[in-house]
Amino acid sequence: MAEQQTGKSALQQVREILALRNMGGCCGLSDYYWYKLYDDAYLNGNGRSDFLGWRLQAQLSQALNPRHVVLPAWDKVVFMMLADAVGLPVVPTVATFKACPRLPSVFGQHLRSYAEAAEFLRNPDVYPLFGKPAWSQQGYGSAYLERYDATQDQLWLLNGGSIAVEDFLARLDTPVDHRYHRPECGFLFQQPLRLAPSIEQLTGWKAICGARVICLNGPGESMPLRALWKIAVPPNHVDNFSLGKYGNLLADIDLASGRISRVLGGFWPETRIFEEHPISGKSFTEFFLPDWPKVLEYCQALGQLIPLMRIQHIDFAFTDSGPRILELNDIGATEFAQLHGHGLLTHRTRRFIKQFGNAKTHSWINDL
């Protein structure tokens, strides 16, 4: 497919793949095709040398973020307490299940036991709700709960499916996925956010479409490096891109203006650029995310709040009441951040890693 798209022969492709070894980013065969590194016209900046290979995804954050400072990026309860305490806009929480004596008021009704959680979920007046584990990744364990059906003792979901209350309660103390879900950290029941009007008109779907902003957090300034807009497509209740396997879309965001471009549905070379939303038919051309300067302001605030967390992957929702911070991530996806022709390993990033990265335990930094 790469040869069909560019006319570049298989031999030329092999030579370019082998040359990646000497560029410092540890890119290989998969990276070459995923990021369309075979298409010189598609690439920005310094071309292939700007790209970071998937093998360094976790190591990038581990080299820059000391493990003793990243708890807020893993535990949403800790993050919400910090963000709310300094007046940053977080998602309104209706109730929180957590087996502890007390919680701050920002977490709404405190559900201390399985029985209290069951009573809460069987109250039809609390719906709709968005539920998610306090410690989880990639949307595991989350659900958009539309309403409670007392006749069948089940919860109806945004995608038209349903789940018995007892089955849903099981995820409060049993991991949905042992890699990512830690139920002992609690479970949040949040007020579903209403999309900003311009986004609601564009997508025609209730699910939040969040922006991911990757920031290099240096002394005195948090510098946005890349920004992506994750577009949830029905029947998905979350916007996770996850290598394109759910059908959600991913757009590039201009850091200065918030204008989106190059909307993709997966990884190259199989994907394509979408000019229109596949459900609503509305054009993506000249679409600007609302209140973008506020997003950049909140990035600065989070950098100041957690100064030793040198790389921050921050998720924002665009709502009818302005941007809200969904969560802060430690080890963020570097694959989807490089699908639009922009690599993460720019000259600025290389200098930053050499200055703040732990080269003693991450020898790859010495090759930058």
mmCIF file of C-alpha atoms in Angstrom, residues 3-350:
data_model
loop_
_atom_site.group_PDB
_atom_site.id
_atom_site.type_symbol
_atom_site.label_atom_id
_atom_site.label_comp_id
_atom_site.label_asym_id
_atom_site.label_seq_id
_atom_site.Cartn_x
_atom_site.Cartn_y
_atom_site.Cartn_z
ATOM 1 C CA GLU A 3 4.172 1.904 -2.854
ATOM 2 C CA GLN A 4 0.694 2.571 -4.240
ATOM 3 C CA GLN A 5 0.395 5.781 -2.205
ATOM 4 C CA THR A 6 3.841 7.216 -2.970
ATOM 5 C CA GLY A 7 5.443 5.233 -5.784
ATOM 6 C CA LYS A 8 8.321 4.387 -3.444
ATOM 7 C CA SER A 9 9.709 0.914 -4.204
ATOM 8 C CA ALA A 10 9.990 -1.870 -1.630
ATOM 9 C CA LEU A 11 13.799 -1.569 -1.755
ATOM 10 C CA GLN A 12 13.629 2.162 -1.003
ATOM 11 C CA GLN A 13 11.324 1.445 1.910
ATOM 12 C CA VAL A 14 13.696 -1.153 3.363
ATOM 13 C CA ARG A 15 16.610 1.267 3.142
ATOM 14 C CA GLU A 16 14.649 3.963 4.951
ATOM 15 C CA ILE A 17 13.547 1.537 7.658
ATOM 16 C CA LEU A 18 17.151 0.488 8.298
ATOM 17 C CA ALA A 19 18.238 4.139 8.429
ATOM 18 C CA LEU A 20 15.804 4.778 11.312
ATOM 19 C CA ARG A 21 18.191 2.928 13.638
ATOM 20 C CA ASN A 22 20.611 5.848 13.642
ATOM 21 C CA MET A 23 18.086 8.608 14.340
ATOM 22 C CA GLY A 24 17.774 8.148 18.123
ATOM 23 C CA GLY A 25 14.030 7.536 18.302
ATOM 24 C CA CYS A 26 14.193 3.709 18.218
ATOM 25 C CA CYS A 27 11.742 3.580 15.316
ATOM 26 C CA GLY A 28 11.286 0.326 13.454
ATOM 27 C CA LEU A 29 9.126 -1.398 10.887
ATOM 28 C CA SER A 30 5.754 -0.744 12.569
ATOM 29 C CA ASP A 31 6.553 2.920 13.232
ATOM 30 C CA TYR A 32 7.588 3.431 9.602
ATOM 31 C CA TYR A 33 4.186 2.395 8.316
ATOM 32 C CA TRP A 34 1.950 3.562 11.200
ATOM 33 C CA TYR A 35 3.205 7.158 10.989
ATOM 34 C CA LYS A 36 3.454 7.244 7.185
ATOM 35 C CA LEU A 37 7.188 7.794 7.344
ATOM 36 C CA TYR A 38 7.371 6.458 3.792
ATOM 37 C CA ASP A 39 5.681 9.636 2.497
ATOM 38 C CA ASP A 40 8.118 12.559 2.579
ATOM 39 C CA ALA A 41 5.425 15.028 1.508
ATOM 40 C CA TYR A 42 3.260 14.099 4.520
ATOM 41 C CA LEU A 43 5.947 14.781 7.150
ATOM 42 C CA ASN A 44 6.593 18.070 8.929
ATOM 43 C CA GLY A 45 9.606 19.479 10.764
ATOM 44 C CA ASN A 46 12.761 17.406 10.331
ATOM 45 C CA GLY A 47 10.926 14.457 8.836
ATOM 46 C CA ARG A 48 11.631 10.904 10.008
ATOM 47 C CA SER A 49 14.243 11.951 12.560
ATOM 48 C CA ASP A 50 11.526 13.676 14.635
ATOM 49 C CA PHE A 51 9.660 10.456 15.389
ATOM 50 C CA LEU A 52 9.684 8.406 18.576
ATOM 51 C CA GLY A 53 9.248 4.627 18.258
ATOM 52 C CA TRP A 54 6.560 2.708 20.124
ATOM 53 C CA ARG A 55 9.266 0.922 22.141
ATOM 54 C CA LEU A 56 10.002 4.184 23.969
ATOM 55 C CA GLN A 57 6.403 5.098 24.770
ATOM 56 C CA ALA A 58 6.552 4.164 28.460
ATOM 57 C CA GLN A 59 10.257 4.957 28.766
ATOM 58 C CA LEU A 60 9.724 8.565 27.679
ATOM 59 C CA SER A 61 7.505 9.287 30.674
ATOM 60 C CA GLN A 62 9.511 7.110 33.049
ATOM 61 C CA ALA A 63 12.683 8.994 32.143
ATOM 62 C CA LEU A 64 11.106 12.417 32.674
ATOM 63 C CA ASN A 65 8.662 11.765 35.530
ATOM 64 C CA PRO A 66 10.088 10.483 38.837
ATOM 65 C CA ARG A 67 7.804 7.720 40.103
ATOM 66 C CA HIS A 68 7.186 9.511 43.415
ATOM 67 C CA VAL A 69 5.415 12.457 41.724
ATOM 68 C CA VAL A 70 2.966 10.713 39.357
ATOM 69 C CA LEU A 71 0.214 9.488 41.729
ATOM 70 C CA PRO A 72 -2.251 12.223 40.593
ATOM 71 C CA ALA A 73 -1.886 10.943 37.048
ATOM 72 C CA TRP A 74 -2.959 7.439 38.058
ATOM 73 C CA ASP A 75 -5.490 7.964 40.852
ATOM 74 C CA LYS A 76 -8.399 10.194 39.783
ATOM 75 C CA VAL A 77 -9.460 10.753 43.399
ATOM 76 C CA VAL A 78 -6.071 12.279 44.215
ATOM 77 C CA PHE A 79 -6.086 14.360 41.037
ATOM 78 C CA MET A 80 -9.581 15.739 41.622
ATOM 79 C CA MET A 81 -8.708 16.771 45.183
ATOM 80 C CA LEU A 82 -5.642 18.682 43.984
ATOM 81 C CA ALA A 83 -7.323 20.313 40.982
ATOM 82 C CA ASP A 84 -10.453 21.304 42.880
ATOM 83 C CA ALA A 85 -8.415 22.730 45.749
ATOM 84 C CA VAL A 86 -6.808 25.298 43.434
ATOM 85 C CA GLY A 87 -9.990 26.104 41.526
ATOM 86 C CA LEU A 88 -9.360 24.186 38.301
ATOM 87 C CA PRO A 89 -12.545 22.985 36.535
ATOM 88 C CA VAL A 90 -13.078 19.253 37.028
ATOM 89 C CA VAL A 91 -16.100 17.105 36.166
ATOM 90 C CA PRO A 92 -18.979 17.448 38.696
ATOM 91 C CA THR A 93 -19.202 14.223 40.706
ATOM 92 C CA VAL A 94 -22.570 13.024 42.021
ATOM 93 C CA ALA A 95 -21.292 10.164 44.177
ATOM 94 C CA THR A 96 -18.144 8.187 44.880
ATOM 95 C CA PHE A 97 -17.801 4.599 46.029
ATOM 96 C CA LYS A 98 -14.747 4.223 48.242
ATOM 97 C CA ALA A 99 -14.380 2.129 51.382
ATOM 98 C CA CYS A 100 -12.848 4.806 53.596
ATOM 99 C CA PRO A 101 -14.150 6.844 56.570
ATOM 100 C CA ARG A 102 -14.355 10.220 54.799
ATOM 101 C CA LEU A 103 -13.971 12.044 51.489
ATOM 102 C CA PRO A 104 -13.928 15.747 50.527
ATOM 103 C CA SER A 105 -17.240 17.245 49.424
ATOM 104 C CA VAL A 106 -16.072 17.508 45.795
ATOM 105 C CA PHE A 107 -16.778 13.763 45.490
ATOM 106 C CA GLY A 108 -20.501 14.114 46.162
ATOM 107 C CA GLN A 109 -22.383 11.444 48.085
ATOM 108 C CA HIS A 110 -19.956 9.090 49.784
ATOM 109 C CA LEU A 111 -20.891 5.455 49.168
ATOM 110 C CA ARG A 112 -18.925 3.523 51.762
ATOM 111 C CA SER A 113 -20.315 0.057 51.183
ATOM 112 C CA TYR A 114 -21.623 -2.279 48.503
ATOM 113 C CA ALA A 115 -25.135 -1.905 49.978
ATOM 114 C CA GLU A 116 -25.018 1.908 49.786
ATOM 115 C CA ALA A 117 -23.846 1.716 46.177
ATOM 116 C CA ALA A 118 -26.688 -0.694 45.321
ATOM 117 C CA GLU A 119 -29.256 1.635 46.878
ATOM 118 C CA PHE A 120 -27.800 4.585 44.964
ATOM 119 C CA LEU A 121 -27.892 2.789 41.606
ATOM 120 C CA ARG A 122 -31.510 1.729 42.135
ATOM 121 C CA ASN A 123 -32.630 5.332 42.629
ATOM 122 C CA PRO A 124 -34.126 6.423 39.272
ATOM 123 C CA ASP A 125 -33.738 10.112 40.124
ATOM 124 C CA VAL A 126 -29.916 10.123 39.911
ATOM 125 C CA TYR A 127 -29.712 9.373 36.174
ATOM 126 C CA PRO A 128 -28.116 9.871 33.722
ATOM 127 C CA LEU A 129 -24.635 9.174 35.099
ATOM 128 C CA PHE A 130 -21.163 8.568 33.761
ATOM 129 C CA GLY A 131 -19.363 5.991 35.874
ATOM 130 C CA LYS A 132 -15.645 5.277 35.816
ATOM 131 C CA PRO A 133 -13.029 3.678 38.089
ATOM 132 C CA ALA A 134 -10.773 6.055 39.996
ATOM 133 C CA TRP A 135 -7.768 4.020 38.813
ATOM 134 C CA SER A 136 -8.073 2.799 35.254
ATOM 135 C CA GLN A 137 -6.883 3.416 31.709
ATOM 136 C CA GLN A 138 -8.335 3.305 28.196
ATOM 137 C CA GLY A 139 -11.927 3.492 29.441
ATOM 138 C CA TYR A 140 -11.868 0.058 31.111
ATOM 139 C CA GLY A 141 -14.747 -0.266 33.574
ATOM 140 C CA SER A 142 -16.475 2.969 32.525
ATOM 141 C CA ALA A 143 -20.101 3.248 31.424
ATOM 142 C CA TYR A 144 -22.625 5.886 30.396
ATOM 143 C CA LEU A 145 -25.701 4.968 32.431
ATOM 144 C CA GLU A 146 -28.902 6.350 30.888
ATOM 145 C CA ARG A 147 -31.515 5.101 33.355
ATOM 146 C CA TYR A 148 -32.548 2.436 35.855
ATOM 147 C CA ASP A 149 -35.177 -0.146 34.877
ATOM 148 C CA ALA A 150 -36.832 -1.300 38.122
ATOM 149 C CA THR A 151 -38.916 -3.993 36.431
ATOM 150 C CA GLN A 152 -35.808 -5.900 35.362
ATOM 151 C CA ASP A 153 -33.367 -4.443 37.906
ATOM 152 C CA GLN A 154 -30.977 -3.340 35.182
ATOM 153 C CA LEU A 155 -29.208 -0.252 33.908
ATOM 154 C CA TRP A 156 -29.685 0.988 30.371
ATOM 155 C CA LEU A 157 -26.566 2.283 28.609
ATOM 156 C CA LEU A 158 -26.021 5.041 26.061
ATOM 157 C CA ASN A 159 -25.252 2.538 23.300
ATOM 158 C CA GLY A 160 -28.643 0.823 23.753
ATOM 159 C CA GLY A 161 -27.300 -2.112 25.750
ATOM 160 C CA SER A 162 -28.064 -2.961 29.348
ATOM 161 C CA ILE A 163 -26.423 -4.520 32.398
ATOM 162 C CA ALA A 164 -27.942 -6.012 35.542
ATOM 163 C CA VAL A 165 -27.352 -3.910 38.651
ATOM 164 C CA GLU A 166 -25.658 -6.825 40.420
ATOM 165 C CA ASP A 167 -23.317 -7.323 37.469
ATOM 166 C CA PHE A 168 -22.423 -3.643 37.426
ATOM 167 C CA LEU A 169 -21.786 -3.642 41.169
ATOM 168 C CA ALA A 170 -19.197 -6.389 40.675
ATOM 169 C CA ARG A 171 -16.830 -3.941 38.988
ATOM 170 C CA LEU A 172 -16.672 -1.938 42.226
ATOM 171 C CA ASP A 173 -14.518 -4.614 43.858
ATOM 172 C CA THR A 174 -13.390 -6.865 40.991
ATOM 173 C CA PRO A 175 -10.932 -5.693 38.292
ATOM 174 C CA VAL A 176 -12.424 -5.389 34.830
ATOM 175 C CA ASP A 177 -8.883 -5.648 33.474
ATOM 176 C CA HIS A 178 -6.032 -6.647 35.795
ATOM 177 C CA ARG A 179 -3.528 -4.548 33.831
ATOM 178 C CA TYR A 180 -5.309 -1.230 34.226
ATOM 179 C CA HIS A 181 -8.099 -1.365 36.798
ATOM 180 C CA ARG A 182 -7.482 -1.079 40.577
ATOM 181 C CA PRO A 183 -10.948 -1.223 42.226
ATOM 182 C CA GLU A 184 -9.591 -0.530 45.736
ATOM 183 C CA CYS A 185 -9.053 3.096 44.649
ATOM 184 C CA GLY A 186 -12.787 3.676 44.286
ATOM 185 C CA PHE A 187 -15.380 4.395 41.622
ATOM 186 C CA LEU A 188 -16.726 7.782 40.488
ATOM 187 C CA PHE A 189 -20.297 8.512 39.398
ATOM 188 C CA GLN A 190 -20.219 11.793 37.527
ATOM 189 C CA GLN A 191 -22.717 14.122 35.987
ATOM 190 C CA PRO A 192 -22.647 13.592 32.198
ATOM 191 C CA LEU A 193 -21.228 16.655 30.533
ATOM 192 C CA ARG A 194 -23.161 18.502 27.854
ATOM 193 C CA LEU A 195 -21.110 19.102 24.745
ATOM 194 C CA ALA A 196 -20.322 22.602 23.578
ATOM 195 C CA PRO A 197 -23.056 23.514 21.029
ATOM 196 C CA SER A 198 -20.672 23.665 18.053
ATOM 197 C CA ILE A 199 -19.343 20.175 18.800
ATOM 198 C CA GLU A 200 -22.811 18.740 19.425
ATOM 199 C CA GLN A 201 -23.909 20.040 16.024
ATOM 200 C CA LEU A 202 -20.829 18.578 14.365
ATOM 201 C CA THR A 203 -20.982 15.079 15.877
ATOM 202 C CA GLY A 204 -24.690 14.545 16.592
ATOM 203 C CA TRP A 205 -23.743 12.289 19.517
ATOM 204 C CA LYS A 206 -23.808 12.749 23.310
ATOM 205 C CA ALA A 207 -20.418 11.230 24.088
ATOM 206 C CA ILE A 208 -17.648 13.596 25.103
ATOM 207 C CA CYS A 209 -14.960 14.250 22.481
ATOM 208 C CA GLY A 210 -11.866 15.165 24.460
ATOM 209 C CA ALA A 211 -8.622 16.854 23.544
ATOM 210 C CA ARG A 212 -5.281 15.389 24.578
ATOM 211 C CA VAL A 213 -2.562 18.003 25.095
ATOM 212 C CA ILE A 214 1.019 16.813 25.663
ATOM 213 C CA CYS A 215 3.124 19.331 27.579
ATOM 214 C CA LEU A 216 6.813 19.535 28.397
ATOM 215 C CA ASN A 217 6.808 21.004 31.894
ATOM 216 C CA GLY A 218 9.950 23.014 32.522
ATOM 217 C CA PRO A 219 10.776 25.507 35.266
ATOM 218 C CA GLY A 220 8.373 28.413 35.022
ATOM 219 C CA GLU A 221 6.563 27.234 31.888
ATOM 220 C CA SER A 222 4.598 24.255 30.607
ATOM 221 C CA MET A 223 5.179 24.063 26.846
ATOM 222 C CA PRO A 224 2.460 22.353 24.766
ATOM 223 C CA LEU A 225 4.140 19.986 22.344
ATOM 224 C CA ARG A 226 1.228 18.272 20.570
ATOM 225 C CA ALA A 227 -2.560 18.353 20.760
ATOM 226 C CA LEU A 228 -5.075 15.869 19.370
ATOM 227 C CA TRP A 229 -8.878 15.825 19.320
ATOM 228 C CA LYS A 230 -10.478 12.431 19.961
ATOM 229 C CA ILE A 231 -13.880 12.218 18.269
ATOM 230 C CA ALA A 232 -16.282 9.613 19.672
ATOM 231 C CA VAL A 233 -18.466 7.928 17.058
ATOM 232 C CA PRO A 234 -21.675 5.949 17.850
ATOM 233 C CA PRO A 235 -22.155 3.588 19.599
ATOM 234 C CA ASN A 236 -19.031 4.408 21.649
ATOM 235 C CA HIS A 237 -19.569 6.159 24.994
ATOM 236 C CA VAL A 238 -15.877 7.072 25.310
ATOM 237 C CA ASP A 239 -13.532 8.736 22.849
ATOM 238 C CA ASN A 240 -10.536 6.386 23.245
ATOM 239 C CA PHE A 241 -8.715 5.970 19.946
ATOM 240 C CA SER A 242 -6.975 2.683 20.878
ATOM 241 C CA LEU A 243 -5.132 2.196 17.588
ATOM 242 C CA GLY A 244 -8.372 2.893 15.713
ATOM 243 C CA LYS A 245 -10.027 -0.367 16.734
ATOM 244 C CA TYR A 246 -13.272 1.230 18.061
ATOM 245 C CA GLY A 247 -14.062 3.359 15.021
ATOM 246 C CA ASN A 248 -13.435 6.686 16.766
ATOM 247 C CA LEU A 249 -11.648 9.454 14.892
ATOM 248 C CA LEU A 250 -8.560 11.527 15.680
ATOM 249 C CA ALA A 251 -7.857 15.072 14.524
ATOM 250 C CA ASP A 252 -4.732 17.192 14.639
ATOM 251 C CA ILE A 253 -5.071 20.469 16.600
ATOM 252 C CA ASP A 254 -3.195 23.658 15.806
ATOM 253 C CA LEU A 255 -1.662 24.650 19.146
ATOM 254 C CA ALA A 256 -1.992 28.388 18.552
ATOM 255 C CA SER A 257 -5.604 28.555 17.399
ATOM 256 C CA GLY A 258 -7.405 25.300 18.237
ATOM 257 C CA ARG A 259 -8.239 24.669 14.573
ATOM 258 C CA ILE A 260 -8.504 20.981 13.666
ATOM 259 C CA SER A 261 -7.151 19.278 10.543
ATOM 260 C CA ARG A 262 -6.215 15.858 9.140
ATOM 261 C CA VAL A 263 -9.003 13.810 10.729
ATOM 262 C CA LEU A 264 -7.997 10.122 10.685
ATOM 263 C CA GLY A 265 -9.756 6.865 11.482
ATOM 264 C CA GLY A 266 -6.787 4.626 12.229
ATOM 265 C CA PHE A 267 -3.114 4.021 11.539
ATOM 266 C CA TRP A 268 -1.394 4.315 8.205
ATOM 267 C CA PRO A 269 -1.263 2.918 5.586
ATOM 268 C CA GLU A 270 -4.819 1.547 5.964
ATOM 269 C CA THR A 271 -6.487 4.745 7.147
ATOM 270 C CA ARG A 272 -7.527 7.867 5.243
ATOM 271 C CA ILE A 273 -8.239 11.539 5.895
ATOM 272 C CA PHE A 274 -11.899 12.311 6.623
ATOM 273 C CA GLU A 275 -13.221 15.586 5.222
ATOM 274 C CA GLU A 276 -16.658 15.150 6.849
ATOM 275 C CA HIS A 277 -18.044 13.570 10.006
ATOM 276 C CA PRO A 278 -19.140 10.027 9.027
ATOM 277 C CA ILE A 279 -22.469 10.261 10.898
ATOM 278 C CA SER A 280 -23.603 13.880 10.709
ATOM 279 C CA GLY A 281 -22.052 14.624 7.327
ATOM 280 C CA LYS A 282 -20.843 17.997 8.640
ATOM 281 C CA SER A 283 -17.550 19.299 7.249
ATOM 282 C CA PHE A 284 -14.422 19.365 9.405
ATOM 283 C CA THR A 285 -12.964 22.223 7.350
ATOM 284 C CA GLU A 286 -12.124 25.336 9.397
ATOM 285 C CA PHE A 287 -13.571 23.881 12.599
ATOM 286 C CA PHE A 288 -12.154 25.505 15.727
ATOM 287 C CA LEU A 289 -12.419 23.976 19.194
ATOM 288 C CA PRO A 290 -14.174 26.427 21.527
ATOM 289 C CA ASP A 291 -12.379 28.242 24.369
ATOM 290 C CA TRP A 292 -8.960 27.013 23.251
ATOM 291 C CA PRO A 293 -7.037 29.764 25.111
ATOM 292 C CA LYS A 294 -8.580 28.471 28.361
ATOM 293 C CA VAL A 295 -7.210 25.004 27.640
ATOM 294 C CA LEU A 296 -3.707 26.420 27.271
ATOM 295 C CA GLU A 297 -4.177 28.400 30.497
ATOM 296 C CA TYR A 298 -5.127 25.251 32.405
ATOM 297 C CA CYS A 299 -2.080 23.448 31.001
ATOM 298 C CA GLN A 300 0.098 26.135 32.557
ATOM 299 C CA ALA A 301 -1.754 25.830 35.870
ATOM 300 C CA LEU A 302 -1.277 22.058 36.022
ATOM 301 C CA GLY A 303 2.396 22.436 35.226
ATOM 302 C CA GLN A 304 2.789 24.788 38.165
ATOM 303 C CA LEU A 305 0.713 22.524 40.422
ATOM 304 C CA ILE A 306 2.881 19.437 39.749
ATOM 305 C CA PRO A 307 6.239 20.935 38.698
ATOM 306 C CA LEU A 308 8.370 17.778 38.915
ATOM 307 C CA MET A 309 6.127 15.887 36.494
ATOM 308 C CA ARG A 310 8.087 16.938 33.429
ATOM 309 C CA ILE A 311 5.821 15.481 30.742
ATOM 310 C CA GLN A 312 2.070 15.721 31.205
ATOM 311 C CA HIS A 313 -0.636 14.181 29.005
ATOM 312 C CA ILE A 314 -3.794 16.158 29.842
ATOM 313 C CA ASP A 315 -7.346 15.389 28.681
ATOM 314 C CA PHE A 316 -9.946 18.148 28.322
ATOM 315 C CA ALA A 317 -13.681 18.146 27.573
ATOM 316 C CA PHE A 318 -15.364 21.001 25.698
ATOM 317 C CA THR A 319 -18.718 21.580 27.374
ATOM 318 C CA ASP A 320 -21.566 24.077 27.249
ATOM 319 C CA SER A 321 -20.051 25.655 30.380
ATOM 320 C CA GLY A 322 -16.474 25.827 29.061
ATOM 321 C CA PRO A 323 -13.513 23.425 29.119
ATOM 322 C CA ARG A 324 -13.187 20.933 31.956
ATOM 323 C CA ILE A 325 -10.189 18.830 32.863
ATOM 324 C CA LEU A 326 -11.019 15.140 32.541
ATOM 325 C CA GLU A 327 -7.746 13.690 33.791
ATOM 326 C CA LEU A 328 -3.984 13.881 33.863
ATOM 327 C CA ASN A 329 -1.933 10.992 32.452
ATOM 328 C CA ASP A 330 1.608 9.865 33.141
ATOM 329 C CA ILE A 331 2.339 7.309 30.423
ATOM 330 C CA GLY A 332 0.373 8.673 27.506
ATOM 331 C CA ALA A 333 -0.038 7.206 24.050
ATOM 332 C CA THR A 334 2.758 8.434 21.813
ATOM 333 C CA GLU A 335 1.566 6.430 18.803
ATOM 334 C CA PHE A 336 -1.589 8.409 18.102
ATOM 335 C CA ALA A 337 0.248 11.680 18.783
ATOM 336 C CA GLN A 338 2.413 11.102 15.700
ATOM 337 C CA LEU A 339 -0.135 10.015 13.099
ATOM 338 C CA HIS A 340 -0.561 13.454 11.525
ATOM 339 C CA GLY A 341 2.978 13.964 10.225
ATOM 340 C CA HIS A 342 4.333 15.633 13.373
ATOM 341 C CA GLY A 343 6.919 13.702 15.396
ATOM 342 C CA LEU A 344 7.364 14.162 19.136
ATOM 343 C CA LEU A 345 11.155 13.988 19.090
ATOM 344 C CA THR A 346 11.827 17.512 17.811
ATOM 345 C CA HIS A 347 15.046 19.407 18.536
ATOM 346 C CA ARG A 348 13.256 21.122 21.424
ATOM 347 C CA THR A 349 12.120 17.791 22.865
ATOM 348 C CA ARG A 350 15.603 16.297 22.549
#
